[in-house]
mmCIF file of C-alpha atoms in Angstrom:
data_model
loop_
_atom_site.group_PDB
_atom_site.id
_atom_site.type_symbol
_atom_site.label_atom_id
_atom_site.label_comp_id
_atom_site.label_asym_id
_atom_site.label_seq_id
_atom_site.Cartn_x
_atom_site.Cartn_y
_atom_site.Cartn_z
ATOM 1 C CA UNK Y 7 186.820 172.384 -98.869
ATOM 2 C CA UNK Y 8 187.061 175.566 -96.877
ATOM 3 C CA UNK Y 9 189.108 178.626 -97.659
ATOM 4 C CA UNK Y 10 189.723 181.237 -95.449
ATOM 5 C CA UNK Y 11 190.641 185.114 -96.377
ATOM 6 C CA UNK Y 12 192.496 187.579 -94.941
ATOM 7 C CA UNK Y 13 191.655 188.556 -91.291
ATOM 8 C CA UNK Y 14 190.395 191.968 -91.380
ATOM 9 C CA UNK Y 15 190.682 194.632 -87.925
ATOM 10 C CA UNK Y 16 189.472 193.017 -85.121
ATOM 11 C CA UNK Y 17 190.378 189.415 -86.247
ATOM 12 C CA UNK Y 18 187.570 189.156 -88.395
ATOM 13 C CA UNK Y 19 188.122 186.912 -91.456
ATOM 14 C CA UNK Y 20 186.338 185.233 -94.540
ATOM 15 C CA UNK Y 21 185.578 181.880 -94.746
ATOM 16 C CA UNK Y 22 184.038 179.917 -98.294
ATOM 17 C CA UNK Y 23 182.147 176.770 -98.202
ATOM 18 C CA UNK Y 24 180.722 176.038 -101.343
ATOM 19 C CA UNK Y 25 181.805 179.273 -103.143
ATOM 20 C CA UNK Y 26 179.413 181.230 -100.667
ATOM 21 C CA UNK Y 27 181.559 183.798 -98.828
ATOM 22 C CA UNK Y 28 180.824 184.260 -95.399
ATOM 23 C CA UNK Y 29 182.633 186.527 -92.906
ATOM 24 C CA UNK Y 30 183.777 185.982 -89.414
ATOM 25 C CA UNK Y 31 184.614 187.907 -86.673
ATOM 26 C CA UNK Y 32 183.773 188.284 -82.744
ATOM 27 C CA UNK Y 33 180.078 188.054 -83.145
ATOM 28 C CA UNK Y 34 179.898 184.862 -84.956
ATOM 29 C CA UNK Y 35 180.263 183.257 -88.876
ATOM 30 C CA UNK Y 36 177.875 185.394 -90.920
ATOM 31 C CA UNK Y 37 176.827 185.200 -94.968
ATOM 32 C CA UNK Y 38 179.306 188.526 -96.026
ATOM 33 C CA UNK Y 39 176.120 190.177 -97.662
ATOM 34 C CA UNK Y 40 173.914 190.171 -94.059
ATOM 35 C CA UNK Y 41 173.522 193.348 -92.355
ATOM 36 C CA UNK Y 42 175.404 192.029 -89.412
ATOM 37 C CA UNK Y 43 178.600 190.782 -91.771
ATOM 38 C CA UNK Y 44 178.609 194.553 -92.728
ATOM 39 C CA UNK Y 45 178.148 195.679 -89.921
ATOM 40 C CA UNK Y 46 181.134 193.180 -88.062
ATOM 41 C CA UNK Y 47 183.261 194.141 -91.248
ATOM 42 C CA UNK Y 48 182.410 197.738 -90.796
ATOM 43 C CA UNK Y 49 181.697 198.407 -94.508
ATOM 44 C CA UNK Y 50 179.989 201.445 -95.468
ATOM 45 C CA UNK Y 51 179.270 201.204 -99.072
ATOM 46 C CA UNK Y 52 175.722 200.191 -100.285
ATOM 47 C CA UNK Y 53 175.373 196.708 -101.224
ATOM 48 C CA UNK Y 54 172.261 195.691 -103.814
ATOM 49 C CA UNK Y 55 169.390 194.767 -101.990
ATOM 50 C CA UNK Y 56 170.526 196.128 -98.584
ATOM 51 C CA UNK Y 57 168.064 198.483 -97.395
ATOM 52 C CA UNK Y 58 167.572 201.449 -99.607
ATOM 53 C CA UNK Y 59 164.376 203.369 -100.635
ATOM 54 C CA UNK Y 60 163.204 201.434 -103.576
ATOM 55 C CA UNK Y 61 164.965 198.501 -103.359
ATOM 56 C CA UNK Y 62 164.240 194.987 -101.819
ATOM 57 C CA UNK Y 63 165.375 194.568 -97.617
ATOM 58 C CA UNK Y 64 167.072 190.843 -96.536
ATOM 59 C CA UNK Y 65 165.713 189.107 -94.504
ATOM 60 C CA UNK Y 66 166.811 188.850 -90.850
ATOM 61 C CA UNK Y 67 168.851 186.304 -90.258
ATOM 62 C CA UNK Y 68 168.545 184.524 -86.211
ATOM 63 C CA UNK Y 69 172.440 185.656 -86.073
ATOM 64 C CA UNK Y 70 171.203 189.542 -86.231
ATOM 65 C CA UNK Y 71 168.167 188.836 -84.369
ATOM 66 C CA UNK Y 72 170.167 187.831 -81.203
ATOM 67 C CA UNK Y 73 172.488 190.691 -81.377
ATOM 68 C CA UNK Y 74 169.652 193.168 -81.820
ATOM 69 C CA UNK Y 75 168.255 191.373 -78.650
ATOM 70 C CA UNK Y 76 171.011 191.401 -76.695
ATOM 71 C CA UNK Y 77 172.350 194.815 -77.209
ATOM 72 C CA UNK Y 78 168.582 195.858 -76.589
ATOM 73 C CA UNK Y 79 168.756 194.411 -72.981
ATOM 74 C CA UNK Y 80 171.967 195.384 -72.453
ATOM 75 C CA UNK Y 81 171.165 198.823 -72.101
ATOM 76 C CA UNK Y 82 167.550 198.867 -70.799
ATOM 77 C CA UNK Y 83 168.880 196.770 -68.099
ATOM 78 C CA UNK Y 84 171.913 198.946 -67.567
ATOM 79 C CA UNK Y 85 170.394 202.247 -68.135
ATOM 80 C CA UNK Y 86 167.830 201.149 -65.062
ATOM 81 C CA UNK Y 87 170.503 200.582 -63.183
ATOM 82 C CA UNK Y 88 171.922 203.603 -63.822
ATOM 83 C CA UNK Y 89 168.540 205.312 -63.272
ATOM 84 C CA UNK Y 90 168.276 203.628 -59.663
ATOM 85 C CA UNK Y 91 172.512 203.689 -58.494
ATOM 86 C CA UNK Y 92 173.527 207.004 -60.480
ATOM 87 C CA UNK Y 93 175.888 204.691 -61.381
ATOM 88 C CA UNK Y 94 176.491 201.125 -63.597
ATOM 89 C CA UNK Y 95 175.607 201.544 -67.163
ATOM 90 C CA UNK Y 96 179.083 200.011 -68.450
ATOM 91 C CA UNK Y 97 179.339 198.069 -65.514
ATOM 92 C CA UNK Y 98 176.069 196.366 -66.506
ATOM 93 C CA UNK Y 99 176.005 196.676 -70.431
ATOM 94 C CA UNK Y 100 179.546 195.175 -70.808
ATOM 95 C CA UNK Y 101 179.365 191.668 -69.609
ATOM 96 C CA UNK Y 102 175.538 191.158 -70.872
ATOM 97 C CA UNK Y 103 176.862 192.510 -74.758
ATOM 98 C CA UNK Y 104 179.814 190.241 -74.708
ATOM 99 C CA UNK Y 105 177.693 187.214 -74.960
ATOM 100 C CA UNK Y 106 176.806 188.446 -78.650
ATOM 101 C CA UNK Y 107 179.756 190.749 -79.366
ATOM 102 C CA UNK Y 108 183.458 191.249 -78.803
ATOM 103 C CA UNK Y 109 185.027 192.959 -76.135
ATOM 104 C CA UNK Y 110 186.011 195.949 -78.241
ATOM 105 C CA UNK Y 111 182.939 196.127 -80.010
ATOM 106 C CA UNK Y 112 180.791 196.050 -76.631
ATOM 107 C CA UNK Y 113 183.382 198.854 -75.490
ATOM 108 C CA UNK Y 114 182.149 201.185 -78.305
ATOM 109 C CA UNK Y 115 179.003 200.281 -78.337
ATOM 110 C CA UNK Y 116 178.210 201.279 -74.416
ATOM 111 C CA UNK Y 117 180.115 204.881 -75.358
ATOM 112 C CA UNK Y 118 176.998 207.200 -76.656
ATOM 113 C CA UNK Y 119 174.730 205.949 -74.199
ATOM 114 C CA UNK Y 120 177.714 206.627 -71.573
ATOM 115 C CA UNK Y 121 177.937 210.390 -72.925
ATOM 116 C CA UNK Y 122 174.202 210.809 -73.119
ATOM 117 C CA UNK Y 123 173.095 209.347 -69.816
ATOM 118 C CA UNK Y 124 175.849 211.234 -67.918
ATOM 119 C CA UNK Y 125 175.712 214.623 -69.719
ATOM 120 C CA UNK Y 126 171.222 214.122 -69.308
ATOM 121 C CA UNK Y 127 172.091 213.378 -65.734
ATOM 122 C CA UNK Y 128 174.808 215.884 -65.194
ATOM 123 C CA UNK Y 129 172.232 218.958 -66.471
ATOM 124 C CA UNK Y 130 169.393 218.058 -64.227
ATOM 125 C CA UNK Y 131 171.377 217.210 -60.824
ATOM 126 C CA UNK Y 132 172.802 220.766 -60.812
ATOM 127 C CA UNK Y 133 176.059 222.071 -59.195
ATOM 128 C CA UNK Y 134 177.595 221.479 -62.146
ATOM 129 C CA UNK Y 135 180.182 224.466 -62.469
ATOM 130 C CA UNK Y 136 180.921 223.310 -58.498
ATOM 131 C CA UNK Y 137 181.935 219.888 -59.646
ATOM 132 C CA UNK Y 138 183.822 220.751 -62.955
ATOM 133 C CA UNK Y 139 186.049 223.277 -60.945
ATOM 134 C CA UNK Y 140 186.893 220.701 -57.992
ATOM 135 C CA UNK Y 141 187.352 217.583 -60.325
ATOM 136 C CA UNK Y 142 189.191 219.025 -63.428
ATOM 137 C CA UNK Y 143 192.504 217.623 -62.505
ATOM 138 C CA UNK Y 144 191.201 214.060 -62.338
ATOM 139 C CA UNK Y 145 188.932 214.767 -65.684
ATOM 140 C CA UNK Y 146 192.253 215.855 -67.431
ATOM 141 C CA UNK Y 147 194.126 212.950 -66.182
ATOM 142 C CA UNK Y 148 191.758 210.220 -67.070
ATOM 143 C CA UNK Y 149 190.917 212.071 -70.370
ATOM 144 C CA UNK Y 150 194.583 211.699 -71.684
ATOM 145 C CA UNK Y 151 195.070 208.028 -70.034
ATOM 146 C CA UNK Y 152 192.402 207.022 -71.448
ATOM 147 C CA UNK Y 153 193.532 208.226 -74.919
ATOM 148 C CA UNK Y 154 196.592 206.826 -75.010
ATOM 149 C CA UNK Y 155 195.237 203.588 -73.806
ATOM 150 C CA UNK Y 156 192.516 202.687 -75.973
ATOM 151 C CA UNK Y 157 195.170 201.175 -77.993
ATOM 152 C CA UNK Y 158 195.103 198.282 -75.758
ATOM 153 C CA UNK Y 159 191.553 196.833 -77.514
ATOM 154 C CA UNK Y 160 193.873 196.421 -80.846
ATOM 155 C CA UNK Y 161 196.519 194.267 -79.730
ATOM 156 C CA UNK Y 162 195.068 192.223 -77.213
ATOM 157 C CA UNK Y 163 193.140 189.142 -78.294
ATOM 158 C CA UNK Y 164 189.188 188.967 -77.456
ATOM 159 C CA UNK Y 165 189.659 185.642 -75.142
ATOM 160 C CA UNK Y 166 192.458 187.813 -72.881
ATOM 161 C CA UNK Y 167 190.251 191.001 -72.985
ATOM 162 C CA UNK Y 168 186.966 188.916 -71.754
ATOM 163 C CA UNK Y 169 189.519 187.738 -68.892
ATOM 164 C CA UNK Y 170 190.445 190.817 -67.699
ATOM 165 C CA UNK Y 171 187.212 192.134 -68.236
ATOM 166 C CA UNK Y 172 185.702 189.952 -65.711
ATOM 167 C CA UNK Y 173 188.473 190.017 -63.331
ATOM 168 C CA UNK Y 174 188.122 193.849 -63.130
ATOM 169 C CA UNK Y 175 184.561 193.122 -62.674
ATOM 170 C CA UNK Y 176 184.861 190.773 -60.140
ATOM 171 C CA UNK Y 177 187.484 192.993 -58.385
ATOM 172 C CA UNK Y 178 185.657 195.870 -58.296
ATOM 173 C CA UNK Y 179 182.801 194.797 -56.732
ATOM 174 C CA UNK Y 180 184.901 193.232 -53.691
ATOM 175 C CA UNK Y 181 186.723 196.790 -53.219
ATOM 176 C CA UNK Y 182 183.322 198.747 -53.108
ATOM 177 C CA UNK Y 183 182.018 196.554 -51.034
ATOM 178 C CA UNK Y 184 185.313 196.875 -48.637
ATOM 179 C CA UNK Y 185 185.939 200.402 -49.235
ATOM 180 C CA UNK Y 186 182.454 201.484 -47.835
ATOM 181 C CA UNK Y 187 182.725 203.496 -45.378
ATOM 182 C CA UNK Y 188 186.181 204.569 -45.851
ATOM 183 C CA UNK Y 189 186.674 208.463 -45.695
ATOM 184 C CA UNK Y 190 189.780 210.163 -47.572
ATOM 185 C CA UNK Y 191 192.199 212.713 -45.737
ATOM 186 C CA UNK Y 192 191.260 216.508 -47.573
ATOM 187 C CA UNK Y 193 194.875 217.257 -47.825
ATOM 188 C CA UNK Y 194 195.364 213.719 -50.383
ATOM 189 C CA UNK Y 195 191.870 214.621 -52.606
ATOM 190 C CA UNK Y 196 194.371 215.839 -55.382
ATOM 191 C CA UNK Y 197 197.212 213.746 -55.555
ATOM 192 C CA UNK Y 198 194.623 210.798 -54.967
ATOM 193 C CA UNK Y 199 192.749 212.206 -57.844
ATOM 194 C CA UNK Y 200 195.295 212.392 -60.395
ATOM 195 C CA UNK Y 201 196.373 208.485 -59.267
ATOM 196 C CA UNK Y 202 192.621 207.604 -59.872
ATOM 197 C CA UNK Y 203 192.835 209.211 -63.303
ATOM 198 C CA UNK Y 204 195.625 207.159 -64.419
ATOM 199 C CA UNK Y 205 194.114 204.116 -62.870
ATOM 200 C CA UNK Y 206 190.553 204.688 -64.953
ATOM 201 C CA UNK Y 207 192.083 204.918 -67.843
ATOM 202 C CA UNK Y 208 194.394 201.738 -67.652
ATOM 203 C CA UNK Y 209 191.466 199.842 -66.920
ATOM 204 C CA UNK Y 210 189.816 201.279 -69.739
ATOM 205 C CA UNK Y 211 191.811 200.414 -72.010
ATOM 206 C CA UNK Y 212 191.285 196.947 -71.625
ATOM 207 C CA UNK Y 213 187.672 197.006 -70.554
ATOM 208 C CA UNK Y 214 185.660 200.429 -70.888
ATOM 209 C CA UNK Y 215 185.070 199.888 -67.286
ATOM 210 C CA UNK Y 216 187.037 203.326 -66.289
ATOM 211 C CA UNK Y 217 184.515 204.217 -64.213
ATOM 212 C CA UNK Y 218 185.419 201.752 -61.222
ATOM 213 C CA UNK Y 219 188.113 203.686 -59.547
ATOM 214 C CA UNK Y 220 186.520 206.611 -59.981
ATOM 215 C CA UNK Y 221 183.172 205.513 -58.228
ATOM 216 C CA UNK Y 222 185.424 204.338 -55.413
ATOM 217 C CA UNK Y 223 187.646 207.944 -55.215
ATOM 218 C CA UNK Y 224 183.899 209.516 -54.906
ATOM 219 C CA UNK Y 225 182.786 207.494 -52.360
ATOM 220 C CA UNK Y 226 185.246 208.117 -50.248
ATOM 221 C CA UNK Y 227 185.185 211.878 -49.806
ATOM 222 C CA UNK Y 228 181.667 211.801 -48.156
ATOM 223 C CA UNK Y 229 179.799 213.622 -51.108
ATOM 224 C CA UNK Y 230 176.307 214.056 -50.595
ATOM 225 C CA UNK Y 231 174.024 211.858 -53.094
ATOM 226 C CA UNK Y 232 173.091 215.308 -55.397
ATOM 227 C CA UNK Y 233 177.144 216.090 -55.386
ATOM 228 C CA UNK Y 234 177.426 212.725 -55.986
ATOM 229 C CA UNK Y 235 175.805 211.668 -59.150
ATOM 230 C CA UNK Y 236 176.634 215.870 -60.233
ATOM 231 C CA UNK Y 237 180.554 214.839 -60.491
ATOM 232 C CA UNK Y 238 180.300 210.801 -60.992
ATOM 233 C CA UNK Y 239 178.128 212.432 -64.399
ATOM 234 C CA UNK Y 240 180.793 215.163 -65.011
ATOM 235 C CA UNK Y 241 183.623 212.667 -64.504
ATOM 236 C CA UNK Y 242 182.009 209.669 -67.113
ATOM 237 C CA UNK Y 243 181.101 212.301 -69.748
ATOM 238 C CA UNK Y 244 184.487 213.643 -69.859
ATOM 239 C CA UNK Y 245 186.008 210.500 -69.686
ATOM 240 C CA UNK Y 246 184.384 208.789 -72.518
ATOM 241 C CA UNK Y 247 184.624 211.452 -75.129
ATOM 242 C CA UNK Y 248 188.033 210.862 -75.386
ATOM 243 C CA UNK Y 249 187.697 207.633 -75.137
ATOM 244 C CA UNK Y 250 185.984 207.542 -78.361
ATOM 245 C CA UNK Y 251 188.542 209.621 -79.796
ATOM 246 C CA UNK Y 252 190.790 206.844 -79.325
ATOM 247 C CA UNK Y 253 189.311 204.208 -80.094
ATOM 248 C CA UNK Y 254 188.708 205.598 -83.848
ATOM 249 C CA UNK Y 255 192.288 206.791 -84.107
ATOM 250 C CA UNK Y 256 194.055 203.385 -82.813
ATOM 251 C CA UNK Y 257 191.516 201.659 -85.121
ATOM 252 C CA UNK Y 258 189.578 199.484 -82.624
ATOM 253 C CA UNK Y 259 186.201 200.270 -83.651
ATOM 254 C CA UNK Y 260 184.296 201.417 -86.774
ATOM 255 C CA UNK Y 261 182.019 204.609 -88.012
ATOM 256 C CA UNK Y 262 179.263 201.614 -88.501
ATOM 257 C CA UNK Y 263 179.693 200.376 -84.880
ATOM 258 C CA UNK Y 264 179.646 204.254 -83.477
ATOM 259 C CA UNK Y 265 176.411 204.569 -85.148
ATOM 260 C CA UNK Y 266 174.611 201.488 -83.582
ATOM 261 C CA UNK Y 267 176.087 203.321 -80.400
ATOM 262 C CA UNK Y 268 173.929 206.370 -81.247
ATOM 263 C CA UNK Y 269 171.205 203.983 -81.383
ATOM 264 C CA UNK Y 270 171.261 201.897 -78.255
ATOM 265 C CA UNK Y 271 170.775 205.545 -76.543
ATOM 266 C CA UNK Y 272 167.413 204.845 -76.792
ATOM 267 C CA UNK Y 273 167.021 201.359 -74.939
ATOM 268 C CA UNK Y 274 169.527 203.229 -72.107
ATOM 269 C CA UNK Y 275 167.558 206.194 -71.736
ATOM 270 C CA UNK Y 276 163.762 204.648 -71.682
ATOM 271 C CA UNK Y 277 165.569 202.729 -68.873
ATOM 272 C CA UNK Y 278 166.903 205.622 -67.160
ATOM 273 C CA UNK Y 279 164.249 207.439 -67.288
ATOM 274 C CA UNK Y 280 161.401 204.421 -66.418
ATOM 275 C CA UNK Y 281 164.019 203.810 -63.295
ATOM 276 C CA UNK Y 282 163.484 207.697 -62.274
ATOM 277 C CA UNK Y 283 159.593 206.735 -61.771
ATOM 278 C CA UNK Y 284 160.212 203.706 -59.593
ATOM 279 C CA UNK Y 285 163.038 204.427 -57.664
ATOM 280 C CA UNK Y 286 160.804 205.311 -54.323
ATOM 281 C CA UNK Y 287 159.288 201.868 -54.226
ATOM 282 C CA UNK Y 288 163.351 200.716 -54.094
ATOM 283 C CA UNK Y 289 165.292 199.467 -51.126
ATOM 284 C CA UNK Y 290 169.095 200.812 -52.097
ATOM 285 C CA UNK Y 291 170.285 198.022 -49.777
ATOM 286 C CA UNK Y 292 168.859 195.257 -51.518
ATOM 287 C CA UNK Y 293 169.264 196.353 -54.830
ATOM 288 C CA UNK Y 294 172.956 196.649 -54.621
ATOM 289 C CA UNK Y 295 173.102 193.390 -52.913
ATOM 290 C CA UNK Y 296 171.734 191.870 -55.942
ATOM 291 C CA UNK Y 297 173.028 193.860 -58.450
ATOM 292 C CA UNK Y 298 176.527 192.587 -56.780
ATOM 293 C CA UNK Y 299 175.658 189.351 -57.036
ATOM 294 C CA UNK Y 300 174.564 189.514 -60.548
ATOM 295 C CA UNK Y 301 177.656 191.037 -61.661
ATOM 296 C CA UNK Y 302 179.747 188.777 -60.035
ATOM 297 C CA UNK Y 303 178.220 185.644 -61.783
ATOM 298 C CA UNK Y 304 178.432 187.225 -65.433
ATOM 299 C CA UNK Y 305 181.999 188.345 -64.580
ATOM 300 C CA UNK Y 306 183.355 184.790 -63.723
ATOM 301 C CA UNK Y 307 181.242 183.946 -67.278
ATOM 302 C CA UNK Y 308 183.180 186.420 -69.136
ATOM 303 C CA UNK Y 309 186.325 184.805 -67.691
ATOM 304 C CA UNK Y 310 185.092 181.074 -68.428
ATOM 305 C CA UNK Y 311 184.558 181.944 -71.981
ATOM 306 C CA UNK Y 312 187.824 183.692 -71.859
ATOM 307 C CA UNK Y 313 189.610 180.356 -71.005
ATOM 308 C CA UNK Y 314 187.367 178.647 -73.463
ATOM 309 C CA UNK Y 315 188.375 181.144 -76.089
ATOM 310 C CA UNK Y 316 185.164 181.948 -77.100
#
């Protein structure tokens, strides 16, 4: 006979069969003394035998060895993109991490690598002073949207968020591809700016992906590719430090999960970097092409397994 406990944040839950407690959340059903039960829980007291100098280690159980896997290829893949485009990190880690994790979860973990990338990336481009003094108004915008809306990953359920995840996705992709080309008036670069900063945020509230209307505001004032990447950088950094900031207020992530976000810097940034060594040998064309396509297939999986309820 099975019991279930409370829900904890983030619809997590504990479940007994057999009088062995086991915790549940987005990830998956895990024993409640795994790393990745802690982790999903977001303790951060020291259980015995957990890894400690002088004391045993668990074993790795196939549950944490997937995650670990995933969230490892999520950002090597995405900080390669990133290293090629200037641009795609979230775009990229998002729907690859939600086949392990949930929604919110993949949201803070993509953050750290977000504000590392782009601030790395934002030093070496230069014109940085440029870019901060022509952008602030859409940086201040989008910083306090993006605030307030991080709320959003605590009250909506994990099978709507994948949904709307993927439709944004989807979406996004269809605009850039539409709005190439397109070249905005100079006289409606600020007002268009402060709409694109409320827009970001919104979106990132229910997906982390804040960074679509602003790639698509950029584009369209005929930047040259240094400028470019300089202010897309500027823009993402500033973005997702407050970002952060709200996601630990509203309660929609964990100090445990921010810390594997520390970590998966490193995947992102041997990707960026191993990406800065090849990109010659790329055609732009092509890669986008495919890139496009790729995105568009794991968005409309994010949105089947939203239906599903997975």
């Amino acid at each position: 006979m099975a019991a279930r406990g409370a829900d904890g944040p983030g619809g997590g839950g504990a479940l007994r069969r057999g009088g062995a407690r086991r915790v549940r959340c987005g990830c998956g059903s895990f024993p409640s003394r795994s790393r990745l039960a802690l982790f999903c829980e977001g303790r951060t007291r020291q259980q015995p035998g957990f890894s400690s100098v002088g004391r045993g280690v668990m074993p790795v159980t196939d549950p944490e060895v997937w995650v670990l896997a995933v969230v490892v290829a999520a950002f090597f893949t995405g900080g390669l993109v990133k290293g090629v485009s200037g641009v795609g990190l979230p775009m990229v880690a998002l729907p690859i991490l939600s086949f392990a994790v949930s929604v919110p979860t993949a949201a803070a973990l993509t953050m750290a690598p977000i504000i590392v990338s782009n601030g790395w990336q934002a030093m070496t481009n230069g014109a940085l002073r440029i870019v901060v003094r022509r952008f602030w108004p859409l940086q201040l915008t989008m910083a306090i949207s993006l605030l307030l809306s991080a709320s959003l990953l605590v009250r909506v359920d994990n099978s709507t968020l994948l949904i709307l995840a993927g439709l944004i996705l989807i979406a996004s992709i269809v605009v850039l591809t539409l709005a190439k080309g397109y070249k905005l008036p100079p006289h409606l670069e600020l007002p268009a700016g402060i709409a694109t900063g409320v827009a970001a945020g919104a979106l990132g509230g229910v997906s982390s992906l804040f960074g679509i209307p602003i790639i698509i505001y950029l584009s369209s004032l005929g930047l040259g590719r240094t400028e470019f990447l300089t202010a897309i950088s500027v823009v993402y950094f500033f973005g997702a430090v407050p970002y952060v900031a709200g996601l630990l207020i509203f309660g929609a992530v964990t100090p445990p999960v921010m810390a594997a976000s520390l970590l998966a810097v490193i995947p992102a940034m041997i990707g960026l970097m191993l990406a800065a060594r090849m990109i010659r040998g790329i055609d732009d064309s092509r890669f986008r092409n495919i890139l496009n396509a790729i995105l568009i297939l794991l968005g409309f999986a994010m949105i089947v397994r939203g239906v599903a309820g997975a």
